[in-house]
């Protein structure tokens, strides 16, 4: 395949990552080991996601990179520049609606994803069992046998101590009724978007050398007791009303609290593109 | 069930049948079995240095019965318990567990996941050391919930209720539900181990020297509790001890082990009154 050499990685690396991806899609939620390559950025800054992007991008693709919800943070800008330089014919974009591939670390865009798009996650810790079991061999056995009791025990202890599960992000979720995944550092807010999503979600952990995936239209269920339902962030004010974005007025998005210089704070969409889109892209030229 | 005399009602098939159970640590050689055991007075093979932890162990256990296993340190008692709890695999032999449907399950042939499932739903174990049987990093209720969760429970309120009932049953104050076991007394830790072991309603409870090292009054309270639980729940137990008094109190029948072999087997009272094997005679003498 001529396209294999395209995108910084050598043809052999690309083929290996694609093979791992196919396996990951065939066994939803299963962590497929692969030989992670050295990348010209420090591990921990998204090498896993970057390798996935470089392996799947083709000329004509349009890449969007977000860090937190922003396209213009230093990290996002550097990654996007690197990808575009390494992949001739790939366009950088910031609008979710225009992107064919979206590389992210913390967020899933608010705008519903469309068939033909692809989500790629930079994952720091791929294994949800890491919080309860330090030995990797034991974690592999637990996954293989579907032995997730200790994760459930953590949930039990959290509900006892805090009346709810004390995980604001990396909330464990069961994929296709079988494997439990750590859905990267996305907030709870985004977890329901993985459930029966229209697009494939591909997760790459460079340091831990693992790839896993949620194929389109696949069930993704947050771990929760039958009588203590999973809840997303509420964003209520003191009177119990749903807060709105101070900029676009949306009351159905994930909000950041931004401290004001004189004290106090304001709330604003974390997904910068969703906020801009709602305002009709006021800064667009 | 057992009759009033402590004799199994033989019309009923046993819950557990153990035959030829053998566990050799090391490579093993053709002369291992003949060079170890009661007559040889050792359990390590002089030819290949393997340790014959147990060999040729046979016994049956009837539903609701408590079987005692006595023997000095190193005689193979804990090895039997570990094999019954499926924590270890025998070198040879069979362990058959009767199912509710009357069919028998050969436990030595189960794969890893099936072993785990069986252990999580039908077996319970209490160790001498609470550190083996309890998770000290989580609450008392969490220790009980863990067993319920492995058995498939997913309702939070139901788990709390069951944990409180088990605490009450094992005489631990309700107010201790969310406390860590490290804050408990030694006796209370053992009672929590029992509560945890009983959580999924097992048919077989394994007790490995559960009162060893405790004060006499604390011991007595735990032994009382074990006997009450046997009467109330009808759960069958294998109780390992090196204390003849404990065996006499708990067990209708007792096995005496030496150097990995069963050297005597019968009704506990008969064994204590009229020991047949020189080793048992010596045990009884020294206990007087
Ligand atoms: N993993 C092992 N490797 C080698 N020898 C062992 C191992 N486990 C137990 N043994 C030996 O098997 C014998 C029986 O041990 P055990 O069943 O613990 O005895 P008990 O509980 O009666 O004190 C002892 O000699 C012990 O040293
Ligand atoms: Mg022992
Ligand atoms: Zn030998």
Coordinates of C-alpha atoms and ligand atoms in Angstrom, one line a residue:
Chain A
X1 CA 0.0 0.0 0.0
X2 CA 1.5 3.3 -1.1
X3 CA -0.5 5.2 1.5
X4 CA 1.3 3.3 4.3
X5 CA 4.4 5.5 4.4
X6 CA 2.3 8.6 4.6
X7 CA 2.2 10.2 8.1
X8 CA 5.6 10.0 9.8
X9 CA 5.3 6.4 10.9
X10 CA 7.0 3.8 8.7
X11 CA 4.8 1.4 6.8
X12 CA 5.4 -1.4 9.2
X13 CA 4.3 0.6 12.2
X14 CA 1.2 1.8 10.5
X15 CA 0.2 -1.7 9.5
X16 CA 0.8 -3.0 13.1
X17 CA -1.4 -0.2 14.5
X18 CA -4.1 -0.8 12.0
X19 CA -4.1 -4.5 12.8
X20 CA -4.3 -3.7 16.5
X21 CA -7.2 -1.3 15.7
X22 CA -9.1 -4.0 13.8
X23 CA -8.7 -6.3 16.7
X24 CA -9.8 -3.6 19.1
X25 CA -13.0 -2.9 17.0
X26 CA -13.7 -6.7 16.8
X27 CA -13.5 -7.1 20.6
X28 CA -15.1 -3.9 21.9
X29 CA -13.4 -2.6 25.0
X30 CA -10.6 -5.1 25.0
X31 CA -7.1 -3.5 25.5
X32 CA -5.0 -4.7 22.6
X33 CA -1.2 -4.5 23.2
X34 CA 0.9 -3.0 20.5
X35 CA 4.5 -1.8 20.1
X36 CA 4.3 1.9 20.8
X37 CA 6.7 4.0 18.7
X38 CA 9.0 6.8 19.8
X39 CA 7.4 10.0 18.8
X40 CA 9.0 13.5 18.7
X41 CA 6.8 14.6 21.6
X42 CA 7.1 13.4 25.2
X43 CA 5.1 10.4 26.1
X44 CA 2.2 11.4 28.2
X45 CA 1.4 14.3 25.8
X46 CA -0.8 12.2 23.6
X47 CA 1.6 9.9 21.8
X48 CA -1.0 7.1 21.8
X49 CA -3.7 9.3 20.2
X50 CA -1.1 10.7 17.8
X51 CA 0.0 7.3 16.5
X52 CA -3.6 6.4 15.9
X53 CA -4.3 9.6 14.0
X54 CA -1.2 9.2 11.9
X55 CA -2.2 5.6 11.1
X56 CA -5.8 6.3 10.0
X57 CA -5.5 9.7 8.3
X58 CA -5.7 9.8 4.5
X59 CA -5.3 12.7 2.1
X60 CA -8.5 14.6 2.0
X61 CA -9.2 14.1 5.7
X62 CA -9.9 17.1 7.9
X63 CA -8.4 16.9 11.4
X64 CA -9.6 18.7 14.6
X65 CA -7.5 18.5 17.8
X66 CA -8.9 19.5 21.1
X67 CA -7.3 19.8 24.5
X68 CA -9.8 20.3 27.3
X69 CA -12.5 21.8 25.1
X70 CA -10.2 24.2 23.2
X71 CA -8.7 24.1 19.8
X72 CA -6.3 26.9 20.5
X73 CA -4.4 25.6 23.6
X74 CA -0.7 25.1 23.2
X75 CA -1.0 21.4 23.2
X76 CA -3.8 21.2 20.7
X77 CA -2.0 23.7 18.4
X78 CA 1.3 21.7 18.5
X79 CA -0.4 18.4 17.9
X80 CA -2.5 19.7 15.0
X81 CA 0.6 21.4 13.4
X82 CA 2.6 18.2 13.7
X83 CA -0.1 16.0 12.2
X84 CA -0.7 18.4 9.2
X85 CA 3.0 18.6 8.5
X86 CA 3.4 14.8 8.6
X87 CA 0.3 14.1 6.5
X88 CA 0.2 16.0 3.2
X89 CA -3.3 16.6 2.0
X90 CA -4.8 16.6 5.5
X91 CA -6.6 19.9 6.4
X92 CA -6.6 21.4 9.9
X93 CA -10.0 22.5 11.1
X94 CA -11.6 23.6 14.3
X95 CA -15.3 23.2 13.5
X96 CA -16.6 19.9 14.7
X97 CA -19.1 19.7 11.8
X98 CA -16.3 19.9 9.3
X99 CA -13.9 17.4 10.8
X100 CA -13.5 13.8 9.6
X101 CA -11.1 12.9 12.4
X102 CA -11.2 14.4 15.9
X103 CA -8.3 13.8 18.3
X104 CA -9.1 14.7 21.9
X105 CA -8.0 14.1 25.4
X106 CA -10.7 15.5 27.7
X107 CA -13.9 16.0 25.8
X108 CA -16.3 14.7 23.3
X109 CA -17.8 17.6 21.3
X110 CA -21.3 18.7 22.3
X111 CA -22.5 18.6 18.7
X112 CA -23.7 15.1 17.9
X113 CA -21.2 13.2 15.9
X114 CA -22.1 12.1 12.4
X115 CA -21.4 8.9 10.5
X116 CA -18.1 9.3 8.6
X117 CA -16.4 11.0 11.6
X118 CA -13.9 9.3 13.8
X119 CA -13.0 10.0 17.4
X120 CA -9.5 9.4 18.6
X121 CA -8.6 9.7 22.3
X122 CA -5.2 10.3 23.9
X123 CA -5.3 8.0 27.0
X124 CA -3.0 8.3 29.9
X125 CA -4.3 5.3 31.9
X126 CA -6.0 2.7 29.8
X127 CA -6.9 0.2 32.5
X128 CA -9.9 0.9 34.8
X129 CA -8.7 -1.8 37.1
X130 CA -5.5 0.2 37.9
X131 CA -7.2 2.0 40.8
X132 CA -7.9 -1.3 42.5
X133 CA -5.0 -3.6 41.3
X134 CA -1.4 -2.6 40.8
X135 CA -0.2 -5.9 39.1
X136 CA -0.8 -5.9 35.4
X137 CA -0.9 -9.8 35.1
X138 CA -3.6 -9.9 37.7
X139 CA -5.6 -7.2 35.9
X140 CA -5.4 -9.2 32.7
X141 CA -6.8 -12.2 34.5
X142 CA -9.6 -10.1 36.0
X143 CA -10.5 -8.8 32.5
X144 CA -10.4 -12.2 31.0
X145 CA -12.7 -13.7 33.6
X146 CA -14.9 -10.6 33.8
X147 CA -14.0 -10.4 37.5
X148 CA -14.8 -6.8 38.2
X149 CA -16.0 -7.2 41.8
X150 CA -13.2 -5.0 43.2
X151 CA -14.2 -2.1 41.0
X152 CA -17.8 -2.5 42.3
X153 CA -16.4 -2.5 45.8
X154 CA -14.8 0.8 45.1
X155 CA -18.1 2.1 43.9
X156 CA -19.8 0.7 47.1
X157 CA -17.2 2.4 49.3
X158 CA -17.6 5.7 47.4
X159 CA -21.4 5.7 47.8
X160 CA -21.0 4.9 51.5
X161 CA -18.6 7.7 52.1
X162 CA -19.7 10.4 49.7
X163 CA -23.3 9.4 48.8
X164 CA -22.1 9.1 45.2
X165 CA -19.3 7.6 43.2
X166 CA -16.3 9.9 43.7
X167 CA -15.0 9.8 40.1
X168 CA -15.5 13.1 38.2
X169 CA -13.8 11.7 35.1
X170 CA -12.3 8.3 34.0
X171 CA -15.7 6.9 35.1
X172 CA -15.6 3.1 34.3
X173 CA -18.1 1.9 31.7
X174 CA -19.0 -1.5 30.5
X175 CA -18.8 -1.9 26.7
X176 CA -21.1 -4.3 24.9
X177 CA -22.0 -6.0 28.2
X178 CA -18.5 -7.4 28.5
X179 CA -15.2 -5.5 29.0
X180 CA -15.0 -2.5 31.3
X181 CA -13.0 0.5 30.0
X182 CA -11.5 3.6 31.3
X183 CA -12.9 6.2 28.9
X184 CA -9.8 8.4 29.1
X185 CA -10.1 11.7 31.2
X186 CA -13.5 12.6 29.8
X187 CA -16.0 14.0 32.3
X188 CA -19.1 12.1 33.3
X189 CA -21.0 14.5 31.1
X190 CA -19.6 13.0 28.0
X191 CA -20.0 9.3 28.9
X192 CA -23.6 9.0 27.6
X193 CA -22.4 10.2 24.2
X194 CA -20.4 7.0 23.8
X195 CA -23.6 4.9 24.2
X196 CA -24.8 3.7 20.8
X197 CA -22.7 6.5 19.1
X198 CA -22.9 6.9 15.4
X199 CA -19.1 6.8 15.0
X200 CA -16.1 4.7 16.1
X201 CA -14.2 5.8 19.2
X202 CA -10.6 4.8 19.2
X203 CA -8.4 5.0 22.3
X204 CA -4.6 5.0 22.3
X205 CA -2.3 4.8 25.3
X206 CA 1.2 5.4 24.1
X207 CA 3.0 4.9 27.4
X208 CA 1.1 1.8 28.4
X209 CA 1.2 0.5 24.8
X210 CA -2.5 -0.3 24.5
X211 CA -5.3 0.4 22.0
X212 CA -9.0 -0.2 22.6
X213 CA -12.1 0.9 20.8
X214 CA -15.9 1.4 21.0
X215 CA -17.4 0.6 17.6
X216 CA -20.4 2.5 16.3
X217 CA -23.9 1.6 17.7
X218 CA -22.3 -0.2 20.7
X219 CA -23.8 -0.2 24.2
X220 CA -21.6 1.7 26.7
X221 CA -23.0 1.6 30.3
X222 CA -21.5 3.5 33.2
X223 CA -21.0 1.2 36.2
X224 CA -23.8 1.9 38.7
X225 CA -25.9 0.2 41.3
X226 CA -29.5 -0.6 40.3
X227 CA -30.8 1.8 43.0
X228 CA -28.0 4.5 42.9
X229 CA -28.3 5.8 39.3
X230 CA -25.3 7.3 37.4
X231 CA -25.6 11.0 37.1
X232 CA -23.8 13.6 35.0
X233 CA -22.7 17.0 36.3
X234 CA -25.7 19.1 37.1
X235 CA -24.4 22.7 36.9
X236 CA -27.1 24.2 39.2
X237 CA -26.9 27.6 40.8
X238 CA -27.7 28.3 44.5
X239 CA -31.4 28.4 43.6
X240 CA -31.2 25.1 41.9
X241 CA -31.6 26.4 38.4
X242 CA -29.5 25.1 35.5
X243 CA -26.6 27.5 34.8
X244 CA -26.2 28.9 31.4
X245 CA -23.2 29.8 29.3
X246 CA -22.5 33.5 29.9
X247 CA -21.4 33.8 26.3
X248 CA -23.9 31.8 24.1
X249 CA -26.6 31.3 26.7
X250 CA -26.7 27.5 26.2
X251 CA -28.2 25.6 29.2
X252 CA -27.4 22.1 27.9
X253 CA -23.6 22.1 27.7
X254 CA -20.7 21.2 29.9
X255 CA -19.6 24.4 31.6
X256 CA -16.3 25.8 33.0
X257 CA -16.3 28.1 36.0
X258 CA -14.0 31.0 35.2
X259 CA -12.9 33.2 38.1
X260 CA -13.3 36.9 37.5
X261 CA -10.4 39.3 38.4
X262 CA -12.6 41.3 40.9
X263 CA -13.8 38.1 42.6
X264 CA -16.8 36.0 41.7
X265 CA -16.9 33.9 38.6
X266 CA -18.7 33.2 35.4
X267 CA -19.8 30.0 33.7
X268 CA -19.0 29.3 30.1
X269 CA -19.1 26.5 27.5
X270 CA -16.1 24.2 27.8
X271 CA -16.5 23.2 24.1
X272 CA -15.2 26.3 22.4
X273 CA -16.5 25.3 18.9
X274 CA -20.0 24.5 20.2
X275 CA -20.2 27.9 21.8
X276 CA -18.9 29.7 18.7
X277 CA -21.3 27.7 16.4
X278 CA -24.3 28.7 18.6
X279 CA -23.2 32.4 18.2
X280 CA -22.9 31.9 14.4
X281 CA -19.1 32.1 14.5
X282 CA -18.8 35.8 15.2
X283 CA -15.1 35.9 14.8
X284 CA -15.0 34.0 11.5
X285 CA -13.4 35.8 8.6
Chain B
X1 CA -28.4 -33.4 58.3
X2 CA -26.9 -35.3 61.2
X3 CA -28.8 -37.5 63.7
X4 CA -28.9 -36.7 67.4
X5 CA -25.9 -38.9 67.9
X6 CA -23.7 -37.0 65.5
X7 CA -23.7 -39.8 63.1
X8 CA -24.4 -39.0 59.5
X9 CA -27.6 -40.3 58.1
X10 CA -26.1 -42.6 55.5
X11 CA -29.3 -42.7 53.5
X12 CA -28.5 -39.2 52.3
X13 CA -25.6 -38.8 49.8
X14 CA -22.6 -36.7 51.0
X15 CA -22.3 -33.1 50.1
X16 CA -18.6 -33.5 49.5
X17 CA -16.6 -36.6 48.6
X18 CA -12.8 -36.4 48.7
X19 CA -10.8 -39.3 47.3
X20 CA -7.1 -39.9 47.0
X21 CA -6.3 -36.2 47.4
X22 CA -2.6 -35.7 47.0
X23 CA -0.5 -32.5 46.8
X24 CA 3.2 -32.8 46.1
X25 CA 5.4 -29.7 46.0
X26 CA 8.4 -30.3 43.8
X27 CA 9.2 -32.6 40.8
X28 CA 8.0 -35.8 42.5
X29 CA 9.5 -39.2 41.8
X30 CA 8.3 -42.8 41.8
X31 CA 9.5 -43.3 45.4
X32 CA 7.9 -40.2 46.9
X33 CA 4.8 -41.9 48.3
X34 CA 6.6 -44.9 49.8
X35 CA 9.3 -42.8 51.4
X36 CA 7.0 -40.4 53.2
X37 CA 4.0 -40.5 55.5
X38 CA 3.2 -41.9 58.9
X39 CA 5.5 -44.9 58.9
X40 CA 8.4 -42.9 57.4
X41 CA 7.8 -40.1 59.9
X42 CA 8.5 -37.4 57.3
X43 CA 6.8 -35.6 54.5
X44 CA 9.8 -34.7 52.4
X45 CA 11.0 -37.4 49.9
X46 CA 14.7 -38.3 50.6
X47 CA 15.2 -39.2 46.9
X48 CA 13.9 -36.1 45.1
X49 CA 13.4 -33.6 48.0
X50 CA 9.8 -33.0 47.0
X51 CA 7.4 -32.3 49.9
X52 CA 4.4 -34.6 50.0
X53 CA 2.1 -32.1 51.7
X54 CA -0.8 -34.6 51.7
X55 CA -1.4 -38.0 50.0
X56 CA -4.3 -40.3 49.6
X57 CA -6.7 -38.2 51.7
X58 CA -10.2 -39.7 51.6
X59 CA -13.3 -38.4 53.4
X60 CA -17.0 -37.5 53.0
X61 CA -18.8 -34.6 54.5
X62 CA -22.6 -34.7 54.9
X63 CA -24.8 -31.6 54.6
X64 CA -24.9 -29.6 57.8
X65 CA -22.1 -31.6 59.4
X66 CA -18.9 -30.2 61.0
X67 CA -15.9 -32.4 60.3
X68 CA -12.8 -31.7 62.4
X69 CA -9.2 -32.1 61.1
X70 CA -6.6 -32.2 63.8
X71 CA -2.8 -32.8 63.6
X72 CA 0.4 -31.0 64.5
X73 CA 1.9 -28.1 62.5
X74 CA 3.0 -29.2 59.0
X75 CA 0.8 -32.3 58.9
X76 CA -1.1 -31.0 55.9
X77 CA -4.3 -29.5 57.4
X78 CA -4.2 -26.2 55.6
X79 CA -3.3 -27.9 52.4
X80 CA -6.6 -29.8 52.5
X81 CA -8.4 -26.5 53.2
X82 CA -6.6 -24.7 50.3
X83 CA -7.5 -27.5 47.9
X84 CA -11.1 -27.6 49.0
X85 CA -11.3 -23.8 48.6
X86 CA -9.8 -24.2 45.1
X87 CA -6.9 -21.9 45.9
X88 CA -4.5 -24.7 44.8
X89 CA -4.7 -27.7 42.5
X90 CA -4.1 -31.3 43.7
X91 CA -1.3 -33.4 42.1
X92 CA -3.8 -36.2 42.1
X93 CA -7.3 -37.1 43.4
X94 CA -10.8 -36.0 43.2
X95 CA -13.1 -33.5 45.0
X96 CA -16.8 -34.0 44.2
X97 CA -19.4 -31.5 45.4
X98 CA -23.1 -32.4 45.1
X99 CA -25.3 -29.9 43.4
X100 CA -28.8 -28.8 44.3
X101 CA -30.0 -30.9 41.4
X102 CA -28.5 -34.0 42.8
X103 CA -25.7 -34.1 40.2
X104 CA -22.1 -34.0 41.2
X105 CA -19.4 -31.5 40.2
X106 CA -15.8 -32.6 39.9
X107 CA -14.1 -29.5 41.3
X108 CA -10.6 -30.5 40.2
X109 CA -11.6 -30.3 36.6
X110 CA -13.1 -26.8 36.6
X111 CA -11.4 -24.0 34.7
X112 CA -10.3 -20.8 36.3
X113 CA -13.6 -18.8 35.9
X114 CA -15.8 -21.7 37.0
X115 CA -13.6 -22.3 40.1
X116 CA -13.9 -18.6 40.9
X117 CA -17.7 -18.7 40.5
X118 CA -18.0 -21.7 42.7
X119 CA -15.8 -20.2 45.4
X120 CA -17.8 -16.9 45.2
X121 CA -21.2 -18.5 45.5
X122 CA -21.0 -21.9 47.3
X123 CA -17.9 -21.8 49.5
X124 CA -16.8 -19.6 52.4
X125 CA -13.4 -19.5 54.3
X126 CA -12.2 -18.1 57.6
X127 CA -8.5 -18.0 58.2
X128 CA -6.5 -17.8 61.4
X129 CA -5.1 -14.5 60.3
X130 CA -7.8 -11.8 59.7
X131 CA -5.3 -10.2 57.3
X132 CA -5.8 -13.2 54.9
X133 CA -9.5 -13.2 55.1
X134 CA -10.3 -9.4 55.2
X135 CA -9.5 -6.4 53.2
X136 CA -8.2 -3.9 55.7
X137 CA -8.3 -1.0 53.2
X138 CA -12.1 -1.0 53.1
X139 CA -15.0 -0.9 55.6
X140 CA -16.6 -3.9 57.4
X141 CA -19.6 -3.4 55.2
X142 CA -17.4 -3.2 52.1
X143 CA -15.8 -6.6 53.1
X144 CA -19.3 -8.1 53.1
X145 CA -20.4 -6.3 50.0
X146 CA -17.4 -7.6 48.1
X147 CA -18.7 -11.1 48.5
X148 CA -22.2 -10.1 47.5
X149 CA -20.9 -8.2 44.5
X150 CA -18.8 -11.2 43.3
X151 CA -22.0 -13.3 43.6
X152 CA -23.8 -10.8 41.3
X153 CA -25.7 -8.5 43.7
X154 CA -26.1 -5.0 42.2
X155 CA -28.6 -3.3 44.6
X156 CA -26.9 -0.9 47.0
X157 CA -29.7 -0.9 49.6
X158 CA -30.1 -4.7 49.6
X159 CA -26.3 -5.0 50.2
X160 CA -26.5 -2.6 53.2
X161 CA -29.4 -4.5 54.6
X162 CA -27.7 -7.9 54.2
X163 CA -24.5 -6.6 55.7
X164 CA -26.3 -5.2 58.7
X165 CA -28.1 -8.5 59.2
X166 CA -24.8 -10.4 59.0
X167 CA -23.2 -8.0 61.5
X168 CA -26.1 -8.6 63.9
X169 CA -25.9 -12.3 63.4
X170 CA -22.1 -12.3 64.2
X171 CA -22.7 -9.9 67.2
X172 CA -20.9 -6.9 65.8
X173 CA -22.7 -3.6 66.6
X174 CA -24.5 -2.0 63.6
X175 CA -22.6 1.2 64.2
X176 CA -19.5 -0.6 63.0
X177 CA -20.8 -1.1 59.5
X178 CA -18.7 1.7 57.9
X179 CA -15.6 1.2 60.1
X180 CA -12.4 -0.4 58.9
X181 CA -11.5 -3.8 60.4
X182 CA -8.2 -2.4 61.7
X183 CA -10.3 -0.6 64.4
X184 CA -11.8 -3.9 65.5
X185 CA -10.6 -6.2 68.4
X186 CA -9.1 -9.6 67.4
X187 CA -12.3 -11.4 68.2
X188 CA -14.5 -9.0 66.3
X189 CA -12.2 -9.3 63.3
X190 CA -12.7 -13.1 63.3
X191 CA -16.5 -12.6 63.6
X192 CA -16.3 -10.2 60.7
X193 CA -14.5 -12.9 58.7
X194 CA -17.3 -15.2 59.5
X195 CA -19.9 -12.7 58.4
X196 CA -18.0 -12.1 55.2
X197 CA -17.7 -15.9 54.5
X198 CA -21.4 -16.4 55.1
X199 CA -22.5 -13.5 52.9
X200 CA -23.5 -15.3 49.8
X201 CA -25.1 -18.2 51.7
X202 CA -22.5 -20.9 51.1
X203 CA -23.1 -24.6 51.5
X204 CA -19.6 -25.3 52.8
X205 CA -17.6 -23.2 55.3
X206 CA -13.9 -23.9 55.7
X207 CA -12.4 -22.9 59.1
X208 CA -8.6 -22.9 59.4
X209 CA -7.6 -22.5 63.0
X210 CA -10.0 -19.6 63.5
X211 CA -9.6 -19.4 67.3
X212 CA -5.8 -20.1 67.5
X213 CA -4.0 -17.3 69.4
X214 CA -7.1 -15.7 70.9
X215 CA -8.0 -15.4 74.6
X216 CA -10.0 -18.3 76.0
X217 CA -13.1 -16.1 76.6
X218 CA -12.9 -14.7 73.1
X219 CA -12.4 -18.2 71.7
X220 CA -15.4 -19.5 73.5
X221 CA -17.7 -16.8 72.1
X222 CA -16.5 -17.6 68.5
X223 CA -17.0 -21.3 69.0
X224 CA -20.5 -20.7 70.4
X225 CA -21.3 -18.6 67.3
X226 CA -20.0 -21.3 65.0
X227 CA -22.3 -23.9 66.6
X228 CA -25.3 -21.6 66.5
X229 CA -24.7 -20.9 62.9
X230 CA -24.5 -24.6 62.1
X231 CA -27.8 -25.2 63.8
X232 CA -29.6 -22.2 62.2
X233 CA -28.2 -22.3 58.7
X234 CA -27.4 -26.0 58.4
X235 CA -24.1 -25.1 56.6
X236 CA -21.6 -27.9 56.4
X237 CA -18.1 -27.1 57.8
X238 CA -14.6 -28.4 57.8
X239 CA -12.9 -27.2 61.0
X240 CA -9.1 -27.4 61.1
X241 CA -7.5 -27.1 64.6
X242 CA -4.6 -28.4 66.5
X243 CA -6.7 -28.1 69.7
X244 CA -8.5 -31.3 70.7
X245 CA -10.9 -29.3 72.9
X246 CA -12.0 -27.3 69.8
X247 CA -12.5 -30.5 67.8
X248 CA -14.5 -32.1 70.7
X249 CA -16.8 -29.0 70.9
X250 CA -17.4 -28.5 67.2
X251 CA -17.0 -31.7 65.3
X252 CA -19.1 -34.8 65.3
X253 CA -16.5 -36.6 63.3
X254 CA -12.7 -36.0 63.2
X255 CA -9.8 -36.8 61.0
X256 CA -6.3 -37.1 62.5
X257 CA -3.5 -36.3 60.2
X258 CA 0.2 -36.9 60.5
X259 CA 2.9 -36.3 57.8
X260 CA 0.4 -35.6 55.2
X261 CA -1.7 -38.8 55.8
X262 CA -4.9 -39.6 57.6
X263 CA -3.9 -41.8 60.5
X264 CA -7.3 -42.0 62.2
X265 CA -10.8 -41.2 61.3
X266 CA -14.1 -41.5 63.3
X267 CA -16.5 -40.0 65.8
X268 CA -14.7 -37.3 67.7
X269 CA -15.8 -38.7 71.2
X270 CA -14.6 -42.2 70.3
X271 CA -11.3 -40.9 69.1
X272 CA -10.7 -39.0 72.2
X273 CA -11.8 -41.7 74.6
X274 CA -10.2 -44.6 72.8
X275 CA -7.5 -43.4 70.4
X276 CA -6.2 -46.3 68.2
X277 CA -3.2 -44.8 66.5
X278 CA -0.1 -44.2 68.7
X279 CA 0.2 -40.7 67.4
X280 CA -3.4 -39.9 68.5
X281 CA -2.8 -41.6 71.8
X282 CA 0.1 -39.3 72.4
X283 CA -2.0 -36.3 71.3
X284 CA -4.7 -37.2 73.7
X285 CA -2.3 -37.9 76.5
X286 CA -0.5 -34.6 76.2
X287 CA -3.8 -32.7 76.1
X288 CA -4.9 -34.1 79.5
Ligands
LIG1 N1 4.1 -24.0 48.5 C1 4.7 -25.0 49.2 N2 5.9 -25.4 48.8 C2 6.6 -26.4 49.5 N3 6.1 -26.9 50.6 C3 4.9 -26.5 51.1 C4 4.1 -25.5 50.4 N4 3.0 -25.3 51.1 C5 3.0 -26.2 52.1 N5 4.2 -26.9 52.1 C6 4.5 -27.9 53.1 O1 3.5 -28.8 53.1 C7 3.4 -29.3 54.5 C8 2.0 -29.2 55.0 O2 1.7 -27.8 55.2 P1 0.3 -27.3 55.7 O3 -0.8 -27.9 55.0 O4 0.4 -25.8 55.8 O5 0.3 -27.9 57.2 P2 -0.5 -27.5 58.5 O6 -1.6 -26.6 58.1 O7 -1.0 -28.8 59.0 O8 0.4 -26.9 59.5 C9 4.4 -28.6 55.3 O9 5.5 -29.4 55.4 C10 4.7 -27.4 54.5 O10 6.0 -26.9 54.7
LIG2 MG1 -2.1 -24.6 58.8
LIG3 ZN1 10.5 -38.3 45.4

